[in-house]
mmCIF file with all atom_site columns, C-alpha atoms in Angstrom:
data_model
loop_
_atom_site.group_PDB
_atom_site.id
_atom_site.type_symbol
_atom_site.label_atom_id
_atom_site.label_alt_id
_atom_site.label_comp_id
_atom_site.label_asym_id
_atom_site.label_entity_id
_atom_site.label_seq_id
_atom_site.pdbx_PDB_ins_code
_atom_site.Cartn_x
_atom_site.Cartn_y
_atom_site.Cartn_z
_atom_site.occupancy
_atom_site.B_iso_or_equiv
_atom_site.pdbx_formal_charge
_atom_site.auth_seq_id
_atom_site.auth_comp_id
_atom_site.auth_asym_id
_atom_site.auth_atom_id
_atom_site.pdbx_PDB_model_num
ATOM 1   C CA . UNK A 1 1   ? 0.000   0.000   0.000   1.00 67.00 ? 15  UNK A CA 1
ATOM 2   C CA . UNK A 1 2   ? 1.349   3.430   -0.965  1.00 72.00 ? 16  UNK A CA 1
ATOM 3   C CA . UNK A 1 3   ? 0.481   6.570   0.994   1.00 71.00 ? 17  UNK A CA 1
ATOM 4   C CA . UNK A 1 4   ? 1.367   10.242  0.813   1.00 74.00 ? 18  UNK A CA 1
ATOM 5   C CA . UNK A 1 5   ? 1.542   11.888  4.229   1.00 73.00 ? 19  UNK A CA 1
ATOM 6   C CA . UNK A 1 6   ? 1.595   15.686  4.673   1.00 77.00 ? 20  UNK A CA 1
ATOM 7   C CA . UNK A 1 7   ? 2.315   17.198  8.069   1.00 76.00 ? 21  UNK A CA 1
ATOM 8   C CA . UNK A 1 8   ? 2.229   20.929  8.741   1.00 78.00 ? 22  UNK A CA 1
ATOM 9   C CA . UNK A 1 9   ? 3.127   22.659  11.970  1.00 73.00 ? 23  UNK A CA 1
ATOM 10  C CA . UNK A 1 10  ? 2.529   26.193  13.251  1.00 75.00 ? 24  UNK A CA 1
ATOM 11  C CA . UNK A 1 11  ? 5.207   27.815  15.356  1.00 73.00 ? 25  UNK A CA 1
ATOM 12  C CA . UNK A 1 12  ? 4.329   30.965  17.290  1.00 79.00 ? 26  UNK A CA 1
ATOM 13  C CA . UNK A 1 13  ? 7.141   33.324  18.097  1.00 77.00 ? 27  UNK A CA 1
ATOM 14  C CA . UNK A 1 14  ? 7.333   34.599  21.689  1.00 76.00 ? 28  UNK A CA 1
ATOM 15  C CA . UNK A 1 15  ? 9.337   37.697  22.548  1.00 77.00 ? 29  UNK A CA 1
ATOM 16  C CA . UNK A 1 16  ? 10.643  36.508  25.906  1.00 76.00 ? 30  UNK A CA 1
ATOM 17  C CA . UNK A 1 17  ? 11.121  32.776  25.192  1.00 75.00 ? 31  UNK A CA 1
ATOM 18  C CA . UNK A 1 18  ? 11.878  30.265  22.501  1.00 78.00 ? 32  UNK A CA 1
ATOM 19  C CA . UNK A 1 19  ? 9.211   29.874  19.791  1.00 75.00 ? 33  UNK A CA 1
ATOM 20  C CA . UNK A 1 20  ? 6.469   27.413  20.706  1.00 74.00 ? 34  UNK A CA 1
ATOM 21  C CA . UNK A 1 21  ? 4.699   24.842  18.568  1.00 70.00 ? 35  UNK A CA 1
ATOM 22  C CA . UNK A 1 22  ? 1.083   25.896  18.762  1.00 72.00 ? 36  UNK A CA 1
ATOM 23  C CA . UNK A 1 23  ? -0.510  23.701  16.128  1.00 74.00 ? 37  UNK A CA 1
ATOM 24  C CA . UNK A 1 24  ? 0.054   20.567  14.104  1.00 70.00 ? 38  UNK A CA 1
ATOM 25  C CA . UNK A 1 25  ? -2.107  18.963  11.505  1.00 73.00 ? 39  UNK A CA 1
ATOM 26  C CA . UNK A 1 26  ? -1.666  16.385  8.852   1.00 74.00 ? 40  UNK A CA 1
ATOM 27  C CA . UNK A 1 27  ? -3.314  14.422  6.132   1.00 76.00 ? 41  UNK A CA 1
ATOM 28  C CA . UNK A 1 28  ? -2.706  11.186  4.341   1.00 78.00 ? 42  UNK A CA 1
ATOM 29  C CA . UNK A 1 29  ? -3.865  9.917   0.995   1.00 79.00 ? 43  UNK A CA 1
ATOM 30  C CA . UNK A 1 30  ? -3.892  6.331   -0.250  1.00 83.00 ? 44  UNK A CA 1
ATOM 31  C CA . UNK A 1 31  ? -2.274  6.329   -3.717  1.00 82.00 ? 45  UNK A CA 1
ATOM 32  C CA . UNK A 1 32  ? -2.153  2.537   -4.152  1.00 85.00 ? 46  UNK A CA 1
ATOM 33  C CA . UNK A 1 33  ? -4.590  2.635   -7.080  1.00 85.00 ? 47  UNK A CA 1
ATOM 34  C CA . UNK A 1 34  ? -2.597  5.419   -8.755  1.00 86.00 ? 48  UNK A CA 1
ATOM 35  C CA . UNK A 1 35  ? 0.662   3.455   -8.408  1.00 87.00 ? 49  UNK A CA 1
ATOM 36  C CA . UNK A 1 36  ? -0.986  0.291   -9.784  1.00 90.00 ? 50  UNK A CA 1
ATOM 37  C CA . UNK A 1 37  ? -2.288  2.255   -12.768 1.00 90.00 ? 51  UNK A CA 1
ATOM 38  C CA . UNK A 1 38  ? 1.188   3.747   -13.344 1.00 91.00 ? 52  UNK A CA 1
ATOM 39  C CA . UNK A 1 39  ? 2.724   0.255   -13.333 1.00 90.00 ? 53  UNK A CA 1
ATOM 40  C CA . UNK A 1 40  ? 0.047   -1.053  -15.731 1.00 90.00 ? 54  UNK A CA 1
ATOM 41  C CA . UNK A 1 41  ? 0.633   1.912   -18.029 1.00 91.00 ? 55  UNK A CA 1
ATOM 42  C CA . UNK A 1 42  ? 4.387   1.249   -17.954 1.00 91.00 ? 56  UNK A CA 1
ATOM 43  C CA . UNK A 1 43  ? 3.812   -2.423  -18.892 1.00 87.00 ? 57  UNK A CA 1
ATOM 44  C CA . UNK A 1 44  ? 1.493   -1.374  -21.721 1.00 85.00 ? 58  UNK A CA 1
ATOM 45  C CA . UNK A 1 45  ? 4.059   1.153   -22.968 1.00 86.00 ? 59  UNK A CA 1
ATOM 46  C CA . UNK A 1 46  ? 6.712   -1.582  -23.001 1.00 85.00 ? 60  UNK A CA 1
ATOM 47  C CA . UNK A 1 47  ? 4.378   -3.871  -24.974 1.00 80.00 ? 61  UNK A CA 1
ATOM 48  C CA . UNK A 1 48  ? 3.639   -1.137  -27.515 1.00 82.00 ? 62  UNK A CA 1
ATOM 49  C CA . UNK A 1 49  ? 7.349   -0.343  -27.836 1.00 82.00 ? 63  UNK A CA 1
ATOM 50  C CA . UNK A 1 50  ? 7.992   -4.027  -28.558 1.00 79.00 ? 64  UNK A CA 1
ATOM 51  C CA . UNK A 1 51  ? 5.327   -4.038  -31.274 1.00 75.00 ? 65  UNK A CA 1
ATOM 52  C CA . UNK A 1 52  ? 6.808   -0.855  -32.715 1.00 79.00 ? 66  UNK A CA 1
ATOM 53  C CA . UNK A 1 53  ? 10.304  -2.418  -32.852 1.00 76.00 ? 67  UNK A CA 1
ATOM 54  C CA . UNK A 1 54  ? 8.873   -5.511  -34.545 1.00 73.00 ? 68  UNK A CA 1
ATOM 55  C CA . UNK A 1 55  ? 7.018   -3.395  -37.100 1.00 73.00 ? 69  UNK A CA 1
ATOM 56  C CA . UNK A 1 56  ? 10.074  -1.275  -37.860 1.00 74.00 ? 70  UNK A CA 1
ATOM 57  C CA . UNK A 1 57  ? 12.269  -4.346  -38.282 1.00 68.00 ? 71  UNK A CA 1
ATOM 58  C CA . UNK A 1 58  ? 9.738   -6.123  -40.481 1.00 64.00 ? 72  UNK A CA 1
ATOM 59  C CA . UNK A 1 59  ? 9.453   -3.133  -42.787 1.00 68.00 ? 73  UNK A CA 1
ATOM 60  C CA . UNK A 1 60  ? 13.198  -3.278  -43.537 1.00 67.00 ? 74  UNK A CA 1
ATOM 61  C CA . UNK A 1 61  ? 13.596  -7.031  -43.989 1.00 58.00 ? 75  UNK A CA 1
ATOM 62  C CA . UNK A 1 62  ? 13.093  -8.962  -47.190 1.00 66.00 ? 76  UNK A CA 1
ATOM 63  C CA . UNK A 1 63  ? 13.150  -12.622 -46.116 1.00 77.00 ? 77  UNK A CA 1
ATOM 64  C CA . UNK A 1 64  ? 10.719  -14.610 -43.968 1.00 80.00 ? 78  UNK A CA 1
ATOM 65  C CA . UNK A 1 65  ? 13.393  -16.125 -41.721 1.00 83.00 ? 79  UNK A CA 1
ATOM 66  C CA . UNK A 1 66  ? 14.793  -12.678 -40.913 1.00 82.00 ? 80  UNK A CA 1
ATOM 67  C CA . UNK A 1 67  ? 11.351  -11.306 -40.082 1.00 82.00 ? 81  UNK A CA 1
ATOM 68  C CA . UNK A 1 68  ? 10.503  -14.275 -37.839 1.00 85.00 ? 82  UNK A CA 1
ATOM 69  C CA . UNK A 1 69  ? 13.814  -14.005 -35.993 1.00 85.00 ? 83  UNK A CA 1
ATOM 70  C CA . UNK A 1 70  ? 13.156  -10.322 -35.284 1.00 84.00 ? 84  UNK A CA 1
ATOM 71  C CA . UNK A 1 71  ? 9.685   -11.188 -33.983 1.00 83.00 ? 85  UNK A CA 1
ATOM 72  C CA . UNK A 1 72  ? 11.183  -13.920 -31.779 1.00 87.00 ? 86  UNK A CA 1
ATOM 73  C CA . UNK A 1 73  ? 13.925  -11.639 -30.393 1.00 86.00 ? 87  UNK A CA 1
ATOM 74  C CA . UNK A 1 74  ? 11.432  -8.933  -29.494 1.00 83.00 ? 88  UNK A CA 1
ATOM 75  C CA . UNK A 1 75  ? 8.968   -11.356 -27.927 1.00 83.00 ? 89  UNK A CA 1
ATOM 76  C CA . UNK A 1 76  ? 11.768  -12.900 -25.854 1.00 84.00 ? 90  UNK A CA 1
ATOM 77  C CA . UNK A 1 77  ? 12.745  -9.429  -24.639 1.00 84.00 ? 91  UNK A CA 1
ATOM 78  C CA . UNK A 1 78  ? 9.152   -8.664  -23.610 1.00 81.00 ? 92  UNK A CA 1
ATOM 79  C CA . UNK A 1 79  ? 7.865   -12.030 -22.330 1.00 79.00 ? 93  UNK A CA 1
ATOM 80  C CA . UNK A 1 80  ? 9.093   -15.062 -20.433 1.00 79.00 ? 94  UNK A CA 1
ATOM 81  C CA . UNK A 1 81  ? 9.072   -17.144 -23.589 1.00 80.00 ? 95  UNK A CA 1
ATOM 82  C CA . UNK A 1 82  ? 10.099  -20.775 -23.884 1.00 79.00 ? 96  UNK A CA 1
ATOM 83  C CA . UNK A 1 83  ? 8.119   -21.788 -26.995 1.00 87.00 ? 97  UNK A CA 1
ATOM 84  C CA . UNK A 1 84  ? 7.496   -19.856 -30.197 1.00 88.00 ? 98  UNK A CA 1
ATOM 85  C CA . UNK A 1 85  ? 6.445   -21.176 -33.539 1.00 90.00 ? 99  UNK A CA 1
ATOM 86  C CA . UNK A 1 86  ? 4.923   -20.045 -36.773 1.00 90.00 ? 100 UNK A CA 1
ATOM 87  C CA . UNK A 1 87  ? 3.022   -22.565 -38.862 1.00 90.00 ? 101 UNK A CA 1
ATOM 88  C CA . UNK A 1 88  ? 2.031   -21.789 -42.431 1.00 91.00 ? 102 UNK A CA 1
ATOM 89  C CA . UNK A 1 89  ? -1.121  -23.493 -43.647 1.00 92.00 ? 103 UNK A CA 1
ATOM 90  C CA . UNK A 1 90  ? -1.366  -25.289 -46.973 1.00 91.00 ? 104 UNK A CA 1
ATOM 91  C CA . UNK A 1 91  ? -5.103  -25.278 -47.578 1.00 85.00 ? 105 UNK A CA 1
ATOM 92  C CA . UNK A 1 92  ? -5.002  -27.748 -50.464 1.00 86.00 ? 106 UNK A CA 1
ATOM 93  C CA . UNK A 1 93  ? -3.103  -30.373 -48.486 1.00 77.00 ? 107 UNK A CA 1
ATOM 94  C CA . UNK A 1 94  ? -4.461  -29.380 -45.063 1.00 85.00 ? 108 UNK A CA 1
ATOM 95  C CA . UNK A 1 95  ? -0.905  -29.352 -43.745 1.00 90.00 ? 109 UNK A CA 1
ATOM 96  C CA . UNK A 1 96  ? 1.092   -27.077 -41.481 1.00 92.00 ? 110 UNK A CA 1
ATOM 97  C CA . UNK A 1 97  ? 4.659   -26.102 -42.389 1.00 92.00 ? 111 UNK A CA 1
ATOM 98  C CA . UNK A 1 98  ? 6.963   -24.722 -39.689 1.00 92.00 ? 112 UNK A CA 1
ATOM 99  C CA . UNK A 1 99  ? 9.368   -22.067 -40.979 1.00 91.00 ? 113 UNK A CA 1
ATOM 100 C CA . UNK A 1 100 ? 10.134  -21.037 -37.374 1.00 89.00 ? 114 UNK A CA 1
ATOM 101 C CA . UNK A 1 101 ? 10.129  -23.409 -34.401 1.00 90.00 ? 115 UNK A CA 1
ATOM 102 C CA . UNK A 1 102 ? 11.875  -22.339 -31.203 1.00 91.00 ? 116 UNK A CA 1
ATOM 103 C CA . UNK A 1 103 ? 11.609  -24.410 -28.031 1.00 90.00 ? 117 UNK A CA 1
ATOM 104 C CA . UNK A 1 104 ? 13.779  -24.880 -24.932 1.00 89.00 ? 118 UNK A CA 1
ATOM 105 C CA . UNK A 1 105 ? 16.313  -22.240 -25.984 1.00 87.00 ? 119 UNK A CA 1
ATOM 106 C CA . UNK A 1 106 ? 16.986  -23.671 -29.448 1.00 89.00 ? 120 UNK A CA 1
ATOM 107 C CA . UNK A 1 107 ? 15.612  -23.968 -32.957 1.00 91.00 ? 121 UNK A CA 1
ATOM 108 C CA . UNK A 1 108 ? 14.023  -27.192 -34.148 1.00 88.00 ? 122 UNK A CA 1
ATOM 109 C CA . UNK A 1 109 ? 12.968  -28.747 -37.433 1.00 91.00 ? 123 UNK A CA 1
ATOM 110 C CA . UNK A 1 110 ? 9.506   -30.239 -37.838 1.00 88.00 ? 124 UNK A CA 1
ATOM 111 C CA . UNK A 1 111 ? 8.278   -31.955 -40.984 1.00 90.00 ? 125 UNK A CA 1
ATOM 112 C CA . UNK A 1 112 ? 4.956   -30.777 -42.435 1.00 91.00 ? 126 UNK A CA 1
ATOM 113 C CA . UNK A 1 113 ? 2.048   -32.058 -40.360 1.00 88.00 ? 127 UNK A CA 1
ATOM 114 C CA . UNK A 1 114 ? -1.430  -32.915 -41.519 1.00 88.00 ? 128 UNK A CA 1
ATOM 115 C CA . UNK A 1 115 ? -3.938  -30.930 -39.470 1.00 86.00 ? 129 UNK A CA 1
ATOM 116 C CA . UNK A 1 116 ? -6.820  -33.040 -38.155 1.00 86.00 ? 130 UNK A CA 1
ATOM 117 C CA . UNK A 1 117 ? -9.967  -31.955 -36.261 1.00 88.00 ? 131 UNK A CA 1
ATOM 118 C CA . UNK A 1 118 ? -8.766  -33.561 -33.003 1.00 84.00 ? 132 UNK A CA 1
ATOM 119 C CA . UNK A 1 119 ? -5.666  -31.327 -32.764 1.00 83.00 ? 133 UNK A CA 1
ATOM 120 C CA . UNK A 1 120 ? -5.786  -28.432 -30.330 1.00 81.00 ? 134 UNK A CA 1
ATOM 121 C CA . UNK A 1 121 ? -4.703  -26.028 -33.109 1.00 86.00 ? 135 UNK A CA 1
ATOM 122 C CA . UNK A 1 122 ? -7.524  -27.019 -35.443 1.00 88.00 ? 136 UNK A CA 1
ATOM 123 C CA . UNK A 1 123 ? -9.973  -24.252 -34.307 1.00 90.00 ? 137 UNK A CA 1
ATOM 124 C CA . UNK A 1 124 ? -7.306  -21.603 -34.914 1.00 91.00 ? 138 UNK A CA 1
ATOM 125 C CA . UNK A 1 125 ? -7.290  -22.586 -38.588 1.00 91.00 ? 139 UNK A CA 1
ATOM 126 C CA . UNK A 1 126 ? -10.874 -23.781 -39.135 1.00 91.00 ? 140 UNK A CA 1
ATOM 127 C CA . UNK A 1 127 ? -12.615 -21.024 -37.118 1.00 92.00 ? 141 UNK A CA 1
ATOM 128 C CA . UNK A 1 128 ? -9.919  -18.347 -37.405 1.00 92.00 ? 142 UNK A CA 1
ATOM 129 C CA . UNK A 1 129 ? -9.962  -17.669 -33.698 1.00 91.00 ? 143 UNK A CA 1
ATOM 130 C CA . UNK A 1 130 ? -7.248  -17.346 -31.076 1.00 92.00 ? 144 UNK A CA 1
ATOM 131 C CA . UNK A 1 131 ? -6.869  -20.008 -28.423 1.00 89.00 ? 145 UNK A CA 1
ATOM 132 C CA . UNK A 1 132 ? -5.394  -20.045 -24.948 1.00 87.00 ? 146 UNK A CA 1
ATOM 133 C CA . UNK A 1 133 ? -4.628  -23.375 -23.352 1.00 83.00 ? 147 UNK A CA 1
ATOM 134 C CA . UNK A 1 134 ? -3.682  -23.637 -19.674 1.00 85.00 ? 148 UNK A CA 1
ATOM 135 C CA . UNK A 1 135 ? -2.977  -27.215 -18.682 1.00 82.00 ? 149 UNK A CA 1
ATOM 136 C CA . UNK A 1 136 ? -2.950  -28.591 -15.176 1.00 87.00 ? 150 UNK A CA 1
ATOM 137 C CA . UNK A 1 137 ? 0.050   -30.542 -13.883 1.00 88.00 ? 151 UNK A CA 1
ATOM 138 C CA . UNK A 1 138 ? -2.018  -33.688 -14.209 1.00 89.00 ? 152 UNK A CA 1
ATOM 139 C CA . UNK A 1 139 ? -2.847  -32.915 -17.844 1.00 85.00 ? 153 UNK A CA 1
ATOM 140 C CA . UNK A 1 140 ? 0.812   -32.216 -18.653 1.00 82.00 ? 154 UNK A CA 1
ATOM 141 C CA . UNK A 1 141 ? 1.839   -35.508 -17.015 1.00 85.00 ? 155 UNK A CA 1
ATOM 142 C CA . UNK A 1 142 ? -0.892  -37.412 -18.859 1.00 84.00 ? 156 UNK A CA 1
ATOM 143 C CA . UNK A 1 143 ? 0.119   -35.916 -22.197 1.00 80.00 ? 157 UNK A CA 1
ATOM 144 C CA . UNK A 1 144 ? 3.749   -36.868 -21.528 1.00 81.00 ? 158 UNK A CA 1
ATOM 145 C CA . UNK A 1 145 ? 2.926   -40.512 -20.825 1.00 83.00 ? 159 UNK A CA 1
ATOM 146 C CA . UNK A 1 146 ? 0.291   -40.896 -23.558 1.00 79.00 ? 160 UNK A CA 1
ATOM 147 C CA . UNK A 1 147 ? 2.353   -38.993 -26.123 1.00 65.00 ? 161 UNK A CA 1
ATOM 148 C CA . UNK A 1 148 ? -0.856  -37.638 -27.671 1.00 61.00 ? 162 UNK A CA 1
ATOM 149 C CA . UNK A 1 149 ? -1.647  -34.535 -29.638 1.00 63.00 ? 163 UNK A CA 1
ATOM 150 C CA . UNK A 1 150 ? 0.393   -32.276 -31.830 1.00 68.00 ? 164 UNK A CA 1
ATOM 151 C CA . UNK A 1 151 ? 3.934   -32.073 -30.440 1.00 72.00 ? 165 UNK A CA 1
ATOM 152 C CA . UNK A 1 152 ? 6.659   -30.204 -32.225 1.00 80.00 ? 166 UNK A CA 1
ATOM 153 C CA . UNK A 1 153 ? 10.010  -28.965 -31.023 1.00 81.00 ? 167 UNK A CA 1
ATOM 154 C CA . UNK A 1 154 ? 11.285  -30.498 -27.804 1.00 80.00 ? 168 UNK A CA 1
ATOM 155 C CA . UNK A 1 155 ? 9.291   -33.725 -27.491 1.00 80.00 ? 169 UNK A CA 1
ATOM 156 C CA . UNK A 1 156 ? 10.757  -34.417 -24.040 1.00 81.00 ? 170 UNK A CA 1
ATOM 157 C CA . UNK A 1 157 ? 8.335   -31.968 -22.471 1.00 82.00 ? 171 UNK A CA 1
ATOM 158 C CA . UNK A 1 158 ? 4.795   -30.632 -22.823 1.00 80.00 ? 172 UNK A CA 1
ATOM 159 C CA . UNK A 1 159 ? 4.058   -26.927 -22.407 1.00 81.00 ? 173 UNK A CA 1
ATOM 160 C CA . UNK A 1 160 ? 1.788   -26.010 -19.530 1.00 79.00 ? 174 UNK A CA 1
ATOM 161 C CA . UNK A 1 161 ? 0.289   -23.035 -21.335 1.00 81.00 ? 175 UNK A CA 1
ATOM 162 C CA . UNK A 1 162 ? 0.067   -21.982 -24.960 1.00 83.00 ? 176 UNK A CA 1
ATOM 163 C CA . UNK A 1 163 ? -1.460  -19.174 -26.955 1.00 86.00 ? 177 UNK A CA 1
ATOM 164 C CA . UNK A 1 164 ? -2.148  -19.498 -30.679 1.00 88.00 ? 178 UNK A CA 1
ATOM 165 C CA . UNK A 1 165 ? -3.473  -16.835 -33.038 1.00 90.00 ? 179 UNK A CA 1
ATOM 166 C CA . UNK A 1 166 ? -4.404  -17.018 -36.717 1.00 91.00 ? 180 UNK A CA 1
ATOM 167 C CA . UNK A 1 167 ? -2.210  -15.221 -39.261 1.00 87.00 ? 181 UNK A CA 1
ATOM 168 C CA . UNK A 1 168 ? -4.151  -13.544 -42.027 1.00 86.00 ? 182 UNK A CA 1
ATOM 169 C CA . UNK A 1 169 ? -3.300  -11.447 -45.044 1.00 83.00 ? 183 UNK A CA 1
ATOM 170 C CA . UNK A 1 170 ? -6.492  -9.585  -45.769 1.00 85.00 ? 184 UNK A CA 1
ATOM 171 C CA . UNK A 1 171 ? -9.234  -12.202 -45.708 1.00 87.00 ? 185 UNK A CA 1
ATOM 172 C CA . UNK A 1 172 ? -6.843  -15.050 -46.531 1.00 87.00 ? 186 UNK A CA 1
ATOM 173 C CA . UNK A 1 173 ? -5.693  -17.293 -43.699 1.00 87.00 ? 187 UNK A CA 1
ATOM 174 C CA . UNK A 1 174 ? -2.005  -18.106 -44.107 1.00 87.00 ? 188 UNK A CA 1
ATOM 175 C CA . UNK A 1 175 ? -1.227  -19.901 -40.843 1.00 88.00 ? 189 UNK A CA 1
ATOM 176 C CA . UNK A 1 176 ? -0.826  -19.321 -37.146 1.00 86.00 ? 190 UNK A CA 1
ATOM 177 C CA . UNK A 1 177 ? 1.586   -18.018 -34.539 1.00 84.00 ? 191 UNK A CA 1
ATOM 178 C CA . UNK A 1 178 ? 1.954   -19.633 -31.135 1.00 87.00 ? 192 UNK A CA 1
ATOM 179 C CA . UNK A 1 179 ? 3.807   -18.746 -27.929 1.00 84.00 ? 193 UNK A CA 1
#
């Protein structure tokens, strides 16, 4: 809790003695909400600065790998990030291609994967909507032992939480991005 405290005193001079304190008053104001809002604004400013750096870098680059690396570097600077991938969608073959796959502090290769309706990423492509998945410890452990679902990158672990968002160019869906 943050407070501002103001204290004011009144000293009355006396001709035959030392000045005397004749009054004292004070006030306090709780500024906790103001401080919380300042911190939230600072976080938002940092996020917007990250997006601005990504946009500036993308506008100067010519190759996909360079653009994706800039996005990854800026996301890593702004977020505690252990997984990042971009999957491009081949509509004709219903497959995902992974031009960028970063997991456990390194880059990985993944062959093209056929996207099926039982995969957790399927709604991102089929419904063009973002997904957030927060898994319990039990779910992570179960997925590790059953070895089920789409797993790319470091197959020795399962992420506890993931976010995936569709990538579109105009009305055309081109893939997804996941952190």
